[in-house]
Amino acid sequence: MSAETTTQAEIEKILEEALEYGQTGDFKNALRLAQQAFAMAADGAHEDAFCDAGIQCSMALGWLGRSEEAIEYVQRILQRVVKRGDQVREARARAVYANVLIEMGLDSESYQEASRAISMATSPDQADVLLKAMDLQAIAMIFADNFDAAAKMLDEAMMIADRYDLKRVYATLMMHLGLLNTRIGEAKLEQGDKEAHRAYMQKGSEQTEHAIELAKQFGNKRVEMVGAANLAEFMAEFGRFEEGEKWIEHWYSLEEIATPGNWVHLHYTVSDFELKRGNVEAALEAGKRAIEVAKDISSADNYANAVRRLGNAYEAAGDYKSALEMQKKFHNEFRKRSVEKGHWQGKVDELNREMERVKNLLQDASSNMERLKEEALTDPLTGLANRRAFDQHMEMLKNQPNTKYAIAVVDLDHFKAVNDAFSHVLGDDVLRQVAKCLVNGCRATDLICRIGGEEFALILNGSTPAQIYNVCERLRGSIEQFEWSSLAQGLEMTASIGVAHATAGLTPAEVFAKADNRLFYAKAKGRNRVVTSISAMERSKQTLKIVS
């Protein structure tokens, strides 16, 4: 068995363990293992495992409240799987993406991504992806007060979960059915119907307790933990405080898997619980803890709930000035998060436009290949060779298996921020200057291509690994050290570079994949660096993260 095959098997085993942790709600360990698999796959031609690990990293990061990092992972993986036409992984990635977006308060965007996942998850072995997407759509409907549609979606999802014997998923769906009836009950109370309010709350409580029983039986600690906090709220609503205390204690018995979002939920639950039984000081203390934790995560719903509970506690304490301050804080934070939401909505739209563009190109390529062959091989903006010229050269290398070469993939760091802060016109000037840096730093025998956006690829002929590294390090330094302020005051620019060498048994596409994986790894390790390999020690570390 070859070393490549052994590594692939090792990666798959680690990913299976990571997935198990994720399904049981232990996202810290899920992330630790997914990042280890990601680092291992990044150092080899393990494209499927690389994408699977990236998707799992995104899922765990999203649950841990690290939304920006989660989006960085999943958007890059989506770009790769769409280009490959891998709809199975695209469906899974979009379901994870939808989950991150709903945690950030982007309900409509989450709903759309979940819809795309549903349209792709068409085989029985994708039932878990289908159910995750349906569940997210139901939650978005609940938040939009579209209760009838949410109920139908959850009922259908529960039938599918039962058909495929997905007990852990069934527990999640049951908990969200309890959430649905809670929201209906709250709406009834706003309408002044106290009897209907209590009936729906009782129903929600029973469904949540049933979800916890299933979670205990089939190993879904996240449902068990979230459900325990929910039941404490129900018990406070019913005035059954001793039972509520037991559920809070049960929550603490699971605290080793608690994410920041779970802690916010617990603290504002305790605040509401203590307020309802008349312990105002304890309610204030818990509310303040909820706000403190909520500041560092991207969950809009958690933050809003924390602010509301603390405001209620201040009002009960007769501290109307602080209660008013909480209202102001809420509105200020709402405006701030609205701006942030606008930024992320833009990124979502940008990604979707790019996905459509790539899909259209792939369709054109298959139906109109002769026309595409006649297109120019030069990028009009930079004067470099374009993606088509790069692909043609790669095809040539494929037919010359003994040729010695290396591929370097160069990506500008934070280039979107340049376009946002200075304009797309200036962004074009930056790309032209980077092209000059690359041309000046390479040899006449090297091929320099702009393969898309702010990404460049170099095919470097011959030379030893040390010489290739020196070339790439020189290129990186020339980009960093250029007087960017001559283009705009305050402008700075750096680049990350991933490098791979042709070796026996690797196709040019696999060499490129290794270089691209190492570029991704360079980004994850802090940007502005050249990565030519990843040591065994480095692959075993669990410190990998995307630095935004």
PDB file of C-alpha atoms in Angstrom, residues 286-539:
ATOM      1  CA  ALA A 286     -26.765  36.391  35.061  1.00  0.00           C
ATOM      2  CA  GLY A 287     -27.930  38.970  32.514  1.00  0.00           C
ATOM      3  CA  LYS A 288     -24.585  40.787  32.689  1.00  0.00           C
ATOM      4  CA  ARG A 289     -22.722  37.506  32.167  1.00  0.00           C
ATOM      5  CA  ALA A 290     -24.886  36.782  29.111  1.00  0.00           C
ATOM      6  CA  ILE A 291     -24.047  40.171  27.581  1.00  0.00           C
ATOM      7  CA  GLU A 292     -20.333  39.719  28.263  1.00  0.00           C
ATOM      8  CA  VAL A 293     -20.179  36.375  26.453  1.00  0.00           C
ATOM      9  CA  ALA A 294     -22.523  37.462  23.644  1.00  0.00           C
ATOM     10  CA  LYS A 295     -20.229  40.348  22.665  1.00  0.00           C
ATOM     11  CA  ASP A 296     -17.652  37.934  21.277  1.00  0.00           C
ATOM     12  CA  ILE A 297     -19.867  35.802  19.035  1.00  0.00           C
ATOM     13  CA  SER A 298     -21.852  36.475  15.887  1.00  0.00           C
ATOM     14  CA  SER A 299     -25.235  35.078  16.935  1.00  0.00           C
ATOM     15  CA  ALA A 300     -27.683  37.946  16.522  1.00  0.00           C
ATOM     16  CA  ASP A 301     -30.526  36.044  18.202  1.00  0.00           C
ATOM     17  CA  ASN A 302     -28.471  35.219  21.301  1.00  0.00           C
ATOM     18  CA  TYR A 303     -27.350  38.821  21.722  1.00  0.00           C
ATOM     19  CA  ALA A 304     -30.886  40.195  21.347  1.00  0.00           C
ATOM     20  CA  ASN A 305     -32.185  37.733  23.944  1.00  0.00           C
ATOM     21  CA  ALA A 306     -29.380  38.626  26.373  1.00  0.00           C
ATOM     22  CA  VAL A 307     -30.044  42.376  26.053  1.00  0.00           C
ATOM     23  CA  ARG A 308     -33.788  41.902  26.517  1.00  0.00           C
ATOM     24  CA  ARG A 309     -33.359  39.778  29.656  1.00  0.00           C
ATOM     25  CA  LEU A 310     -30.919  42.200  31.276  1.00  0.00           C
ATOM     26  CA  GLY A 311     -33.189  45.128  30.438  1.00  0.00           C
ATOM     27  CA  ASN A 312     -36.102  43.323  32.123  1.00  0.00           C
ATOM     28  CA  ALA A 313     -33.963  42.717  35.214  1.00  0.00           C
ATOM     29  CA  TYR A 314     -32.951  46.399  35.459  1.00  0.00           C
ATOM     30  CA  GLU A 315     -36.578  47.428  35.115  1.00  0.00           C
ATOM     31  CA  ALA A 316     -37.630  45.012  37.875  1.00  0.00           C
ATOM     32  CA  ALA A 317     -34.891  46.451  40.092  1.00  0.00           C
ATOM     33  CA  GLY A 318     -36.290  49.942  39.563  1.00  0.00           C
ATOM     34  CA  ASP A 319     -33.106  51.007  37.776  1.00  0.00           C
ATOM     35  CA  TYR A 320     -34.900  52.663  34.886  1.00  0.00           C
ATOM     36  CA  LYS A 321     -31.805  54.558  33.789  1.00  0.00           C
ATOM     37  CA  SER A 322     -29.889  51.307  33.223  1.00  0.00           C
ATOM     38  CA  ALA A 323     -32.938  49.747  31.591  1.00  0.00           C
ATOM     39  CA  LEU A 324     -33.029  52.678  29.177  1.00  0.00           C
ATOM     40  CA  GLU A 325     -29.297  52.301  28.586  1.00  0.00           C
ATOM     41  CA  MET A 326     -29.889  48.658  27.639  1.00  0.00           C
ATOM     42  CA  GLN A 327     -32.524  49.781  25.159  1.00  0.00           C
ATOM     43  CA  LYS A 328     -30.051  52.236  23.637  1.00  0.00           C
ATOM     44  CA  LYS A 329     -27.370  49.534  23.627  1.00  0.00           C
ATOM     45  CA  PHE A 330     -29.749  47.185  21.884  1.00  0.00           C
ATOM     46  CA  HIS A 331     -30.581  49.726  19.175  1.00  0.00           C
ATOM     47  CA  ASN A 332     -26.925  50.740  18.713  1.00  0.00           C
ATOM     48  CA  GLU A 333     -25.903  47.112  18.480  1.00  0.00           C
ATOM     49  CA  PHE A 334     -28.802  46.470  16.114  1.00  0.00           C
ATOM     50  CA  ARG A 335     -27.534  49.225  13.799  1.00  0.00           C
ATOM     51  CA  LYS A 336     -23.979  47.903  14.033  1.00  0.00           C
ATOM     52  CA  ARG A 337     -25.043  44.366  13.277  1.00  0.00           C
ATOM     53  CA  SER A 338     -27.233  45.620  10.431  1.00  0.00           C
ATOM     54  CA  VAL A 339     -24.090  47.060   8.838  1.00  0.00           C
ATOM     55  CA  GLU A 340     -22.255  43.775   9.442  1.00  0.00           C
ATOM     56  CA  LYS A 341     -25.181  41.861   7.991  1.00  0.00           C
ATOM     57  CA  GLY A 342     -25.035  44.093   4.914  1.00  0.00           C
ATOM     58  CA  HIS A 343     -21.345  43.251   4.509  1.00  0.00           C
ATOM     59  CA  TRP A 344     -21.972  39.522   4.749  1.00  0.00           C
ATOM     60  CA  GLN A 345     -25.037  39.732   2.519  1.00  0.00           C
ATOM     61  CA  GLY A 346     -22.741  41.292  -0.068  1.00  0.00           C
ATOM     62  CA  LYS A 347     -20.229  38.462   0.310  1.00  0.00           C
ATOM     63  CA  VAL A 348     -23.003  35.877  -0.034  1.00  0.00           C
ATOM     64  CA  ASP A 349     -24.306  37.576  -3.181  1.00  0.00           C
ATOM     65  CA  GLU A 350     -20.784  37.846  -4.564  1.00  0.00           C
ATOM     66  CA  LEU A 351     -20.132  34.154  -3.992  1.00  0.00           C
ATOM     67  CA  ASN A 352     -23.427  33.154  -5.602  1.00  0.00           C
ATOM     68  CA  ARG A 353     -22.680  35.297  -8.652  1.00  0.00           C
ATOM     69  CA  GLU A 354     -19.274  33.641  -8.930  1.00  0.00           C
ATOM     70  CA  MET A 355     -20.832  30.177  -8.591  1.00  0.00           C
ATOM     71  CA  GLU A 356     -23.298  30.963 -11.355  1.00  0.00           C
ATOM     72  CA  ARG A 357     -20.500  32.323 -13.520  1.00  0.00           C
ATOM     73  CA  VAL A 358     -18.434  29.166 -13.043  1.00  0.00           C
ATOM     74  CA  LYS A 359     -21.399  26.898 -13.721  1.00  0.00           C
ATOM     75  CA  ASN A 360     -22.228  28.838 -16.876  1.00  0.00           C
ATOM     76  CA  LEU A 361     -18.621  28.569 -18.010  1.00  0.00           C
ATOM     77  CA  LEU A 362     -18.654  24.819 -17.406  1.00  0.00           C
ATOM     78  CA  GLN A 363     -21.872  24.509 -19.403  1.00  0.00           C
ATOM     79  CA  ASP A 364     -20.437  26.643 -22.183  1.00  0.00           C
ATOM     80  CA  ALA A 365     -17.267  24.567 -22.159  1.00  0.00           C
ATOM     81  CA  SER A 366     -19.168  21.350 -22.704  1.00  0.00           C
ATOM     82  CA  SER A 367     -21.579  22.666 -25.332  1.00  0.00           C
ATOM     83  CA  ASN A 368     -19.434  25.217 -27.140  1.00  0.00           C
ATOM     84  CA  MET A 369     -15.836  24.004 -26.869  1.00  0.00           C
ATOM     85  CA  GLU A 370     -14.832  25.031 -30.373  1.00  0.00           C
ATOM     86  CA  ARG A 371     -15.832  28.650 -29.767  1.00  0.00           C
ATOM     87  CA  LEU A 372     -13.945  28.746 -26.462  1.00  0.00           C
ATOM     88  CA  LYS A 373     -10.779  27.487 -28.147  1.00  0.00           C
ATOM     89  CA  GLU A 374     -10.730  30.647 -30.248  1.00  0.00           C
ATOM     90  CA  GLU A 375     -10.677  32.971 -27.227  1.00  0.00           C
ATOM     91  CA  ALA A 376      -7.532  34.999 -26.603  1.00  0.00           C
ATOM     92  CA  LEU A 377      -4.944  33.517 -24.239  1.00  0.00           C
ATOM     93  CA  THR A 378      -4.021  36.877 -22.648  1.00  0.00           C
ATOM     94  CA  ASP A 379      -5.593  38.544 -19.620  1.00  0.00           C
ATOM     95  CA  PRO A 380      -6.567  42.040 -20.867  1.00  0.00           C
ATOM     96  CA  LEU A 381      -6.111  43.735 -17.477  1.00  0.00           C
ATOM     97  CA  THR A 382      -2.577  42.586 -16.594  1.00  0.00           C
ATOM     98  CA  GLY A 383      -1.152  41.439 -19.899  1.00  0.00           C
ATOM     99  CA  LEU A 384      -0.330  38.055 -18.363  1.00  0.00           C
ATOM    100  CA  ALA A 385      -1.407  34.699 -19.715  1.00  0.00           C
ATOM    101  CA  ASN A 386      -4.979  33.871 -18.717  1.00  0.00           C
ATOM    102  CA  ARG A 387      -6.603  30.751 -17.281  1.00  0.00           C
ATOM    103  CA  ARG A 388      -7.051  29.179 -20.695  1.00  0.00           C
ATOM    104  CA  ALA A 389      -3.351  29.537 -21.463  1.00  0.00           C
ATOM    105  CA  PHE A 390      -2.585  27.981 -18.073  1.00  0.00           C
ATOM    106  CA  ASP A 391      -4.900  25.040 -18.756  1.00  0.00           C
ATOM    107  CA  GLN A 392      -3.327  24.466 -22.169  1.00  0.00           C
ATOM    108  CA  HIS A 393       0.151  24.419 -20.631  1.00  0.00           C
ATOM    109  CA  MET A 394      -1.051  21.977 -17.974  1.00  0.00           C
ATOM    110  CA  GLU A 395      -2.369  19.706 -20.735  1.00  0.00           C
ATOM    111  CA  MET A 396       1.015  19.869 -22.426  1.00  0.00           C
ATOM    112  CA  LEU A 397       2.763  18.898 -19.166  1.00  0.00           C
ATOM    113  CA  LYS A 398       0.380  15.977 -18.814  1.00  0.00           C
ATOM    114  CA  ASN A 399       1.806  14.581 -22.047  1.00  0.00           C
ATOM    115  CA  GLN A 400       5.396  15.132 -20.860  1.00  0.00           C
ATOM    116  CA  PRO A 401       5.504  13.128 -17.592  1.00  0.00           C
ATOM    117  CA  ASN A 402       9.260  13.472 -17.042  1.00  0.00           C
ATOM    118  CA  THR A 403       9.353  17.274 -17.134  1.00  0.00           C
ATOM    119  CA  LYS A 404      10.679  18.893 -13.961  1.00  0.00           C
ATOM    120  CA  TYR A 405       8.619  21.859 -12.801  1.00  0.00           C
ATOM    121  CA  ALA A 406       6.903  23.418  -9.810  1.00  0.00           C
ATOM    122  CA  ILE A 407       3.566  25.202  -9.573  1.00  0.00           C
ATOM    123  CA  ALA A 408       3.093  28.215  -7.303  1.00  0.00           C
ATOM    124  CA  VAL A 409      -0.356  29.635  -6.609  1.00  0.00           C
ATOM    125  CA  VAL A 410      -0.313  33.271  -5.483  1.00  0.00           C
ATOM    126  CA  ASP A 411      -3.304  34.965  -3.854  1.00  0.00           C
ATOM    127  CA  LEU A 412      -3.465  38.573  -2.655  1.00  0.00           C
ATOM    128  CA  ASP A 413      -4.412  38.943   1.013  1.00  0.00           C
ATOM    129  CA  HIS A 414      -7.582  40.894   1.890  1.00  0.00           C
ATOM    130  CA  PHE A 415      -7.977  42.104  -1.695  1.00  0.00           C
ATOM    131  CA  LYS A 416     -11.747  42.587  -1.299  1.00  0.00           C
ATOM    132  CA  ALA A 417     -11.041  45.096   1.479  1.00  0.00           C
ATOM    133  CA  VAL A 418      -8.980  47.121  -1.024  1.00  0.00           C
ATOM    134  CA  ASN A 419     -11.900  47.236  -3.449  1.00  0.00           C
ATOM    135  CA  ASP A 420     -14.284  48.151  -0.638  1.00  0.00           C
ATOM    136  CA  ALA A 421     -12.076  50.838   0.902  1.00  0.00           C
ATOM    137  CA  PHE A 422     -10.502  52.383  -2.200  1.00  0.00           C
ATOM    138  CA  SER A 423     -12.575  51.377  -5.288  1.00  0.00           C
ATOM    139  CA  HIS A 424     -12.452  48.705  -7.977  1.00  0.00           C
ATOM    140  CA  VAL A 425     -10.481  51.100 -10.219  1.00  0.00           C
ATOM    141  CA  LEU A 426      -7.672  51.161  -7.678  1.00  0.00           C
ATOM    142  CA  GLY A 427      -8.027  47.397  -7.271  1.00  0.00           C
ATOM    143  CA  ASP A 428      -7.277  47.042 -10.997  1.00  0.00           C
ATOM    144  CA  ASP A 429      -4.166  49.207 -10.540  1.00  0.00           C
ATOM    145  CA  VAL A 430      -3.050  46.887  -7.719  1.00  0.00           C
ATOM    146  CA  LEU A 431      -3.462  43.834  -9.955  1.00  0.00           C
ATOM    147  CA  ARG A 432      -1.406  45.455 -12.716  1.00  0.00           C
ATOM    148  CA  GLN A 433       1.389  46.285 -10.272  1.00  0.00           C
ATOM    149  CA  VAL A 434       1.379  42.775  -8.794  1.00  0.00           C
ATOM    150  CA  ALA A 435       1.669  41.421 -12.342  1.00  0.00           C
ATOM    151  CA  LYS A 436       4.791  43.594 -12.836  1.00  0.00           C
ATOM    152  CA  CYS A 437       6.288  42.268  -9.568  1.00  0.00           C
ATOM    153  CA  LEU A 438       5.739  38.707 -10.760  1.00  0.00           C
ATOM    154  CA  VAL A 439       7.196  39.337 -14.218  1.00  0.00           C
ATOM    155  CA  ASN A 440      10.244  41.086 -12.770  1.00  0.00           C
ATOM    156  CA  GLY A 441      10.864  38.277 -10.275  1.00  0.00           C
ATOM    157  CA  CYS A 442      10.474  35.306 -12.638  1.00  0.00           C
ATOM    158  CA  ARG A 443      12.586  33.959 -15.496  1.00  0.00           C
ATOM    159  CA  ALA A 444      11.738  34.167 -19.184  1.00  0.00           C
ATOM    160  CA  THR A 445      11.152  30.384 -19.202  1.00  0.00           C
ATOM    161  CA  ASP A 446       8.494  30.565 -16.460  1.00  0.00           C
ATOM    162  CA  LEU A 447       4.786  30.889 -17.241  1.00  0.00           C
ATOM    163  CA  ILE A 448       2.949  33.586 -15.252  1.00  0.00           C
ATOM    164  CA  CYS A 449      -0.851  33.498 -15.387  1.00  0.00           C
ATOM    165  CA  ARG A 450      -3.733  35.374 -13.843  1.00  0.00           C
ATOM    166  CA  ILE A 451      -6.219  32.565 -13.292  1.00  0.00           C
ATOM    167  CA  GLY A 452      -9.031  34.584 -11.736  1.00  0.00           C
ATOM    168  CA  GLY A 453      -9.732  37.582  -9.532  1.00  0.00           C
ATOM    169  CA  GLU A 454      -6.700  38.243  -7.353  1.00  0.00           C
ATOM    170  CA  GLU A 455      -5.244  34.758  -7.909  1.00  0.00           C
ATOM    171  CA  PHE A 456      -2.168  34.009 -10.030  1.00  0.00           C
ATOM    172  CA  ALA A 457      -0.459  30.737 -10.969  1.00  0.00           C
ATOM    173  CA  LEU A 458       3.174  30.265 -11.909  1.00  0.00           C
ATOM    174  CA  ILE A 459       4.683  27.254 -13.681  1.00  0.00           C
ATOM    175  CA  LEU A 460       8.361  27.355 -12.736  1.00  0.00           C
ATOM    176  CA  ASN A 461      10.658  25.189 -14.833  1.00  0.00           C
ATOM    177  CA  GLY A 462      13.452  22.996 -13.415  1.00  0.00           C
ATOM    178  CA  SER A 463      15.408  24.160 -10.356  1.00  0.00           C
ATOM    179  CA  THR A 464      15.758  22.643  -6.902  1.00  0.00           C
ATOM    180  CA  PRO A 465      13.101  23.048  -4.165  1.00  0.00           C
ATOM    181  CA  ALA A 466      15.391  25.503  -2.369  1.00  0.00           C
ATOM    182  CA  GLN A 467      15.767  27.639  -5.503  1.00  0.00           C
ATOM    183  CA  ILE A 468      12.024  27.604  -6.153  1.00  0.00           C
ATOM    184  CA  TYR A 469      11.385  28.630  -2.539  1.00  0.00           C
ATOM    185  CA  ASN A 470      13.820  31.533  -2.908  1.00  0.00           C
ATOM    186  CA  VAL A 471      12.064  32.685  -6.080  1.00  0.00           C
ATOM    187  CA  CYS A 472       8.667  32.607  -4.365  1.00  0.00           C
ATOM    188  CA  GLU A 473       9.958  34.289  -1.224  1.00  0.00           C
ATOM    189  CA  ARG A 474      11.460  37.022  -3.408  1.00  0.00           C
ATOM    190  CA  LEU A 475       8.098  37.470  -5.154  1.00  0.00           C
ATOM    191  CA  ARG A 476       6.282  37.642  -1.828  1.00  0.00           C
ATOM    192  CA  GLY A 477       8.754  40.203  -0.510  1.00  0.00           C
ATOM    193  CA  SER A 478       8.558  42.356  -3.653  1.00  0.00           C
ATOM    194  CA  ILE A 479       4.771  42.571  -3.295  1.00  0.00           C
ATOM    195  CA  GLU A 480       4.940  43.407   0.408  1.00  0.00           C
ATOM    196  CA  GLN A 481       7.741  45.969   0.000  1.00  0.00           C
ATOM    197  CA  PHE A 482       6.349  47.856  -3.006  1.00  0.00           C
ATOM    198  CA  GLU A 483       5.438  51.475  -2.192  1.00  0.00           C
ATOM    199  CA  TRP A 484       1.689  50.937  -2.296  1.00  0.00           C
ATOM    200  CA  SER A 485       1.119  54.404  -0.834  1.00  0.00           C
ATOM    201  CA  SER A 486       2.097  55.734  -4.274  1.00  0.00           C
ATOM    202  CA  LEU A 487      -1.246  54.383  -5.473  1.00  0.00           C
ATOM    203  CA  ALA A 488      -3.292  55.427  -2.421  1.00  0.00           C
ATOM    204  CA  GLN A 489      -2.473  56.781   1.023  1.00  0.00           C
ATOM    205  CA  GLY A 490      -2.629  54.029   3.645  1.00  0.00           C
ATOM    206  CA  LEU A 491      -2.730  51.189   1.100  1.00  0.00           C
ATOM    207  CA  GLU A 492      -0.803  48.033   2.008  1.00  0.00           C
ATOM    208  CA  MET A 493      -0.711  44.709   0.199  1.00  0.00           C
ATOM    209  CA  THR A 494       0.695  41.251   0.862  1.00  0.00           C
ATOM    210  CA  ALA A 495       0.362  37.858  -0.788  1.00  0.00           C
ATOM    211  CA  SER A 496       0.201  34.210   0.272  1.00  0.00           C
ATOM    212  CA  ILE A 497       1.849  31.539  -1.882  1.00  0.00           C
ATOM    213  CA  GLY A 498       1.451  27.770  -2.019  1.00  0.00           C
ATOM    214  CA  VAL A 499       4.046  25.689  -3.894  1.00  0.00           C
ATOM    215  CA  ALA A 500       4.187  22.073  -5.055  1.00  0.00           C
ATOM    216  CA  HIS A 501       6.778  20.189  -7.132  1.00  0.00           C
ATOM    217  CA  ALA A 502       6.097  17.633  -9.827  1.00  0.00           C
ATOM    218  CA  THR A 503       6.938  14.139  -8.609  1.00  0.00           C
ATOM    219  CA  ALA A 504       6.564  10.697 -10.132  1.00  0.00           C
ATOM    220  CA  GLY A 505       2.963   9.530 -10.173  1.00  0.00           C
ATOM    221  CA  LEU A 506       1.363  12.978  -9.825  1.00  0.00           C
ATOM    222  CA  THR A 507      -0.549  14.542 -12.715  1.00  0.00           C
ATOM    223  CA  PRO A 508      -0.213  18.304 -13.318  1.00  0.00           C
ATOM    224  CA  ALA A 509      -3.735  18.727 -11.900  1.00  0.00           C
ATOM    225  CA  GLU A 510      -2.667  16.956  -8.701  1.00  0.00           C
ATOM    226  CA  VAL A 511       0.448  19.114  -8.428  1.00  0.00           C
ATOM    227  CA  PHE A 512      -1.745  22.186  -8.815  1.00  0.00           C
ATOM    228  CA  ALA A 513      -4.139  20.822  -6.183  1.00  0.00           C
ATOM    229  CA  LYS A 514      -1.268  20.405  -3.723  1.00  0.00           C
ATOM    230  CA  ALA A 515      -0.075  23.961  -4.392  1.00  0.00           C
ATOM    231  CA  ASP A 516      -3.608  25.295  -4.006  1.00  0.00           C
ATOM    232  CA  ASN A 517      -4.076  23.360  -0.759  1.00  0.00           C
ATOM    233  CA  ARG A 518      -0.819  24.794   0.575  1.00  0.00           C
ATOM    234  CA  LEU A 519      -1.990  28.291  -0.405  1.00  0.00           C
ATOM    235  CA  PHE A 520      -5.141  27.670   1.629  1.00  0.00           C
ATOM    236  CA  TYR A 521      -2.950  26.479   4.480  1.00  0.00           C
ATOM    237  CA  ALA A 522      -0.785  29.613   4.194  1.00  0.00           C
ATOM    238  CA  LYS A 523      -3.952  31.693   4.531  1.00  0.00           C
ATOM    239  CA  ALA A 524      -5.046  29.647   7.521  1.00  0.00           C
ATOM    240  CA  LYS A 525      -1.688  30.135   9.251  1.00  0.00           C
ATOM    241  CA  GLY A 526      -1.829  33.923   9.074  1.00  0.00           C
ATOM    242  CA  ARG A 527      -1.253  34.958   5.416  1.00  0.00           C
ATOM    243  CA  ASN A 528       1.774  36.747   3.875  1.00  0.00           C
ATOM    244  CA  ARG A 529       3.912  33.613   3.669  1.00  0.00           C
ATOM    245  CA  VAL A 530       5.183  30.898   1.338  1.00  0.00           C
ATOM    246  CA  VAL A 531       4.258  27.270   2.108  1.00  0.00           C
ATOM    247  CA  THR A 532       6.149  24.578   0.198  1.00  0.00           C
ATOM    248  CA  SER A 533       5.403  21.649   2.520  1.00  0.00           C
ATOM    249  CA  ILE A 534       3.684  20.796   5.777  1.00  0.00           C
ATOM    250  CA  SER A 535       5.707  18.742   8.236  1.00  0.00           C
ATOM    251  CA  ALA A 536       4.314  15.777  10.141  1.00  0.00           C
ATOM    252  CA  MET A 537       4.649  17.819  13.341  1.00  0.00           C
ATOM    253  CA  GLU A 538       2.727  20.709  11.791  1.00  0.00           C
ATOM    254  CA  ARG A 539      -0.028  18.380  10.602  1.00  0.00           C
TER     255      ARG A 539
END
